[in-house]
XYZ file of C-alpha atoms in Angstrom:
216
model
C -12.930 -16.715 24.694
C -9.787 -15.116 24.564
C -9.270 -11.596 23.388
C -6.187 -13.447 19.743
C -9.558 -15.871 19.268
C -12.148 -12.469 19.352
C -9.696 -10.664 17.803
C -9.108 -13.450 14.882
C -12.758 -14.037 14.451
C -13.821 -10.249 14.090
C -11.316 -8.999 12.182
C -11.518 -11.923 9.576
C -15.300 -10.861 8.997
C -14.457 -7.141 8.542
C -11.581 -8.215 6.881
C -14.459 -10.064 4.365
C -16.418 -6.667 4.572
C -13.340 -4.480 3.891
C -12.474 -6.741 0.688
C -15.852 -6.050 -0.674
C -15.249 -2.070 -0.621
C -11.803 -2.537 -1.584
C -13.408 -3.984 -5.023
C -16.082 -1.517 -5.133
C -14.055 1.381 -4.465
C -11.145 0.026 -6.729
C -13.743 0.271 -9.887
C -15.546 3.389 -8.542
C -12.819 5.766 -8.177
C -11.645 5.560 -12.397
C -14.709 5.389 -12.561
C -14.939 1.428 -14.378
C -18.051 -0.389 -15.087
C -19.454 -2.334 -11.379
C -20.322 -5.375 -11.447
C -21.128 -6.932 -8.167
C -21.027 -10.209 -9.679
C -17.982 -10.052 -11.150
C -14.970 -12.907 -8.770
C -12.753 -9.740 -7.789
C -15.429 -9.159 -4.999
C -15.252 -12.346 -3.451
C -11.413 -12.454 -4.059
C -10.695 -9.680 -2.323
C -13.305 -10.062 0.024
C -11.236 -13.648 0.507
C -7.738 -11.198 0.468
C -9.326 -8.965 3.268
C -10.319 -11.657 5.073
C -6.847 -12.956 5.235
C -5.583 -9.885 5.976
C -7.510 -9.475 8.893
C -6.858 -13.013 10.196
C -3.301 -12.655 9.939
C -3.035 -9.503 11.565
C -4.725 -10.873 14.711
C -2.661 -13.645 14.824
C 0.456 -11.562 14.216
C -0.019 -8.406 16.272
C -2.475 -9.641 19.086
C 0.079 -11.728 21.354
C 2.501 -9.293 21.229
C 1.426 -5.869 20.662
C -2.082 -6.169 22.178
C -5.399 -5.710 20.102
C -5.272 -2.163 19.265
C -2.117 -3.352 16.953
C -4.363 -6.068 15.220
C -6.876 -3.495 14.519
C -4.212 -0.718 13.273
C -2.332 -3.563 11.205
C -5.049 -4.960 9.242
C -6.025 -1.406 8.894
C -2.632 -1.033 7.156
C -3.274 -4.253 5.202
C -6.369 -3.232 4.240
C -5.434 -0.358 2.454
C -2.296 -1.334 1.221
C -4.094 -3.715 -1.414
C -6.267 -0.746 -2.170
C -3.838 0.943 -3.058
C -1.564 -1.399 -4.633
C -4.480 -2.783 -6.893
C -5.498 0.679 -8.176
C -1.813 1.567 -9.014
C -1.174 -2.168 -11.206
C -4.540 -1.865 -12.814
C -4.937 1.906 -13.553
C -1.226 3.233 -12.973
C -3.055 6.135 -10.738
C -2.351 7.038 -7.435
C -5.074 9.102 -6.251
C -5.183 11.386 -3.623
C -8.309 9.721 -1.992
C -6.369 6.508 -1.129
C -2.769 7.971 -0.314
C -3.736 10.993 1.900
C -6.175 8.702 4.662
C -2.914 6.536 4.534
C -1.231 9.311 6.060
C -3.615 10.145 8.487
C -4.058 6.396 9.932
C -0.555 6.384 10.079
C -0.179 9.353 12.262
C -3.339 7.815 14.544
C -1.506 4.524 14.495
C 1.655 6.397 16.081
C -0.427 7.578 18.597
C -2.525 4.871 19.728
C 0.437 2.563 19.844
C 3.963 2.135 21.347
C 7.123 0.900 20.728
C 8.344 -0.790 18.811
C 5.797 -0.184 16.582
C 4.888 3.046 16.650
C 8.012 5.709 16.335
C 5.703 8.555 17.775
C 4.010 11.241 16.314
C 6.237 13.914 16.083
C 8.657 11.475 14.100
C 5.804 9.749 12.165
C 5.103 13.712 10.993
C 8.533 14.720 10.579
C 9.153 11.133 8.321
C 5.877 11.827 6.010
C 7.213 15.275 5.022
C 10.927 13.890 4.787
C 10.387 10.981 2.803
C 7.690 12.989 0.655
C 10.360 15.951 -0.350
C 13.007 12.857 -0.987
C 11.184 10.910 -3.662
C 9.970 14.667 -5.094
C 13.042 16.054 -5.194
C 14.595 12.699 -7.481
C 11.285 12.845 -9.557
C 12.267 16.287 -10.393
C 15.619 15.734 -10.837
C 14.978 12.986 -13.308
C 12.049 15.005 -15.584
C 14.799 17.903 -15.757
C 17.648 15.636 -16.676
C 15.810 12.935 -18.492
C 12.552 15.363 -20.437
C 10.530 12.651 -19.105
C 8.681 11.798 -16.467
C 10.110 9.071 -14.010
C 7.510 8.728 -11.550
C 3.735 9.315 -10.884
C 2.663 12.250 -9.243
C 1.391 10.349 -6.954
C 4.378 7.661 -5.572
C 5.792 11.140 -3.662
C 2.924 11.280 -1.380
C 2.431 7.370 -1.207
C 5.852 7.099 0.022
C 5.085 10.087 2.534
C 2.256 8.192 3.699
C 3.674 5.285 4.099
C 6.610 6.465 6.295
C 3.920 8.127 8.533
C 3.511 4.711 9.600
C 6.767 3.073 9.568
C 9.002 6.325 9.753
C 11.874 7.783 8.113
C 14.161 4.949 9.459
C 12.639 1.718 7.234
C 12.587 3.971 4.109
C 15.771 1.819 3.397
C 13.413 -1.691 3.921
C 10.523 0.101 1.966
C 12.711 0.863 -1.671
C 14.788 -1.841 -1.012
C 11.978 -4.554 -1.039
C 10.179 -2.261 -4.138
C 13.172 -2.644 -5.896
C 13.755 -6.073 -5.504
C 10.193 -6.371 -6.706
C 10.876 -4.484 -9.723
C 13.794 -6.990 -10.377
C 11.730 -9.860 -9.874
C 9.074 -8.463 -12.413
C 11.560 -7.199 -15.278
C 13.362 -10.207 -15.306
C 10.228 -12.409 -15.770
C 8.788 -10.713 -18.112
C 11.874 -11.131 -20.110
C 12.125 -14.550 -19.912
C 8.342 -14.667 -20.695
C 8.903 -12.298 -23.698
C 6.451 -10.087 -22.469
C 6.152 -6.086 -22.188
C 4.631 -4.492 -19.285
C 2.041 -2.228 -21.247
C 1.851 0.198 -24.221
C 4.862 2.518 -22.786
C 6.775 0.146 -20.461
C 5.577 1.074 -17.571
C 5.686 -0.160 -14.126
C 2.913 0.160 -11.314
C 5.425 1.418 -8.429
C 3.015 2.265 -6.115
C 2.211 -1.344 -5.974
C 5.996 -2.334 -5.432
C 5.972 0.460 -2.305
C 2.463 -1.333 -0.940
C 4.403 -4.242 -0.898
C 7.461 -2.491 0.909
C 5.616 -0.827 3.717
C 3.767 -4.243 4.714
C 7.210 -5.790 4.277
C 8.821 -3.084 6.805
C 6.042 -3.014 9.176
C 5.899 -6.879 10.252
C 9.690 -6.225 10.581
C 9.843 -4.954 14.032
């Protein structure tokens, strides 16, 4: 057998097992009624699965196995993350921080052109962190309101640990675009987005970092 179809078939079943605690932990951490019966277990157990079957299929023949493992490990908790943010509106530290840290392992178990190296996957975490900070700031003291969640600082951070400082542009640009998309539905839909018009943008940066990291 070779090492795409071992690849394909083993990360498809954790990919199956990963959905399953992406539902779990996705209720447990607000702290929402679990039901194991409930279809967002086997849909996101059917998500993960595809995750990690794509991410073989993508990474394996051309960056080599440990990239297949490191990418659905991306995917993986990019829909963690993006589901908390567009159902709760939370970032929490327990999902963005191990982002972080798997992206600084991924820049040192891989090479280019994936990986940009530690040193720069540190340097673009802290940079692209203080960025996004600095405007949220900027915008409560101009505005008297908040713009962004406390948490969409560090999730961008995180994010660029992986991809570095150098896709930031891909990363917003694609989160905007999504925003776009969404406003401009809803408005032809007549619908609002909730109670204070909010939008999920951690969701819209999950989105970008997948975006900029199949974008080698």
């Amino acid at each position: 057998m070779s090492s795409l179809a071992l690849s394909f078939i083993v990360l498809t079943l954790a990919g199956a097992g990963a959905g399953w605690i992406i539902a779990y932990v996705s209720q447990r951490l607000p702290e929402q009624p679990i039901d194991f019966k409930a279809p967002r277990y086997r849909l996101l157990a059917l998500a993960g699965a595809t995750i990690g079957g794509a991410s073989a299929l993508w990474a394996v023949p051309s960056f080599g196995v440990t990239a297949g493992v490191m990418t659905a490990l991306l995917g993986w908790q990019l829909l963690l993350i993006a589901l908390i943010d567009f159902e709760h509106f939370w970032l929490p530290d327990a999902v963005t921080v191990p982002l972080a840290v798997s992206g600084l392992l991924a820049n040192v178990l891989l090479a280019p052109p994936l990986a940009v190296g530690w040193l720069a996957s540190v340097v673009s975490a802290l940079v692209a962190f203080a960025m996004l900070g600095l405007l949220a700031l900027l915008y409560r003291l101009i505005r008297k309101r908040k713009g962004l969640g406390g948490g969409d600082p560090i999730l961008l951070g995180a994010g660029c640990a992986w991809v570095g400082l150098q896709d930031v542009v891909i990363v917003l640009a694609v989160a905007s675009l999504g925003i776009v998309v969404t406003v401009l539905a809803a408005r032809l839909m007549k619908r609002s987005f909730d109670a204070q018009g909010r939008l999920p943008y951690g969701t819209y940066l999950a989105l970008g970092f997948a975006v900029a990291w199949v974008i080698v």
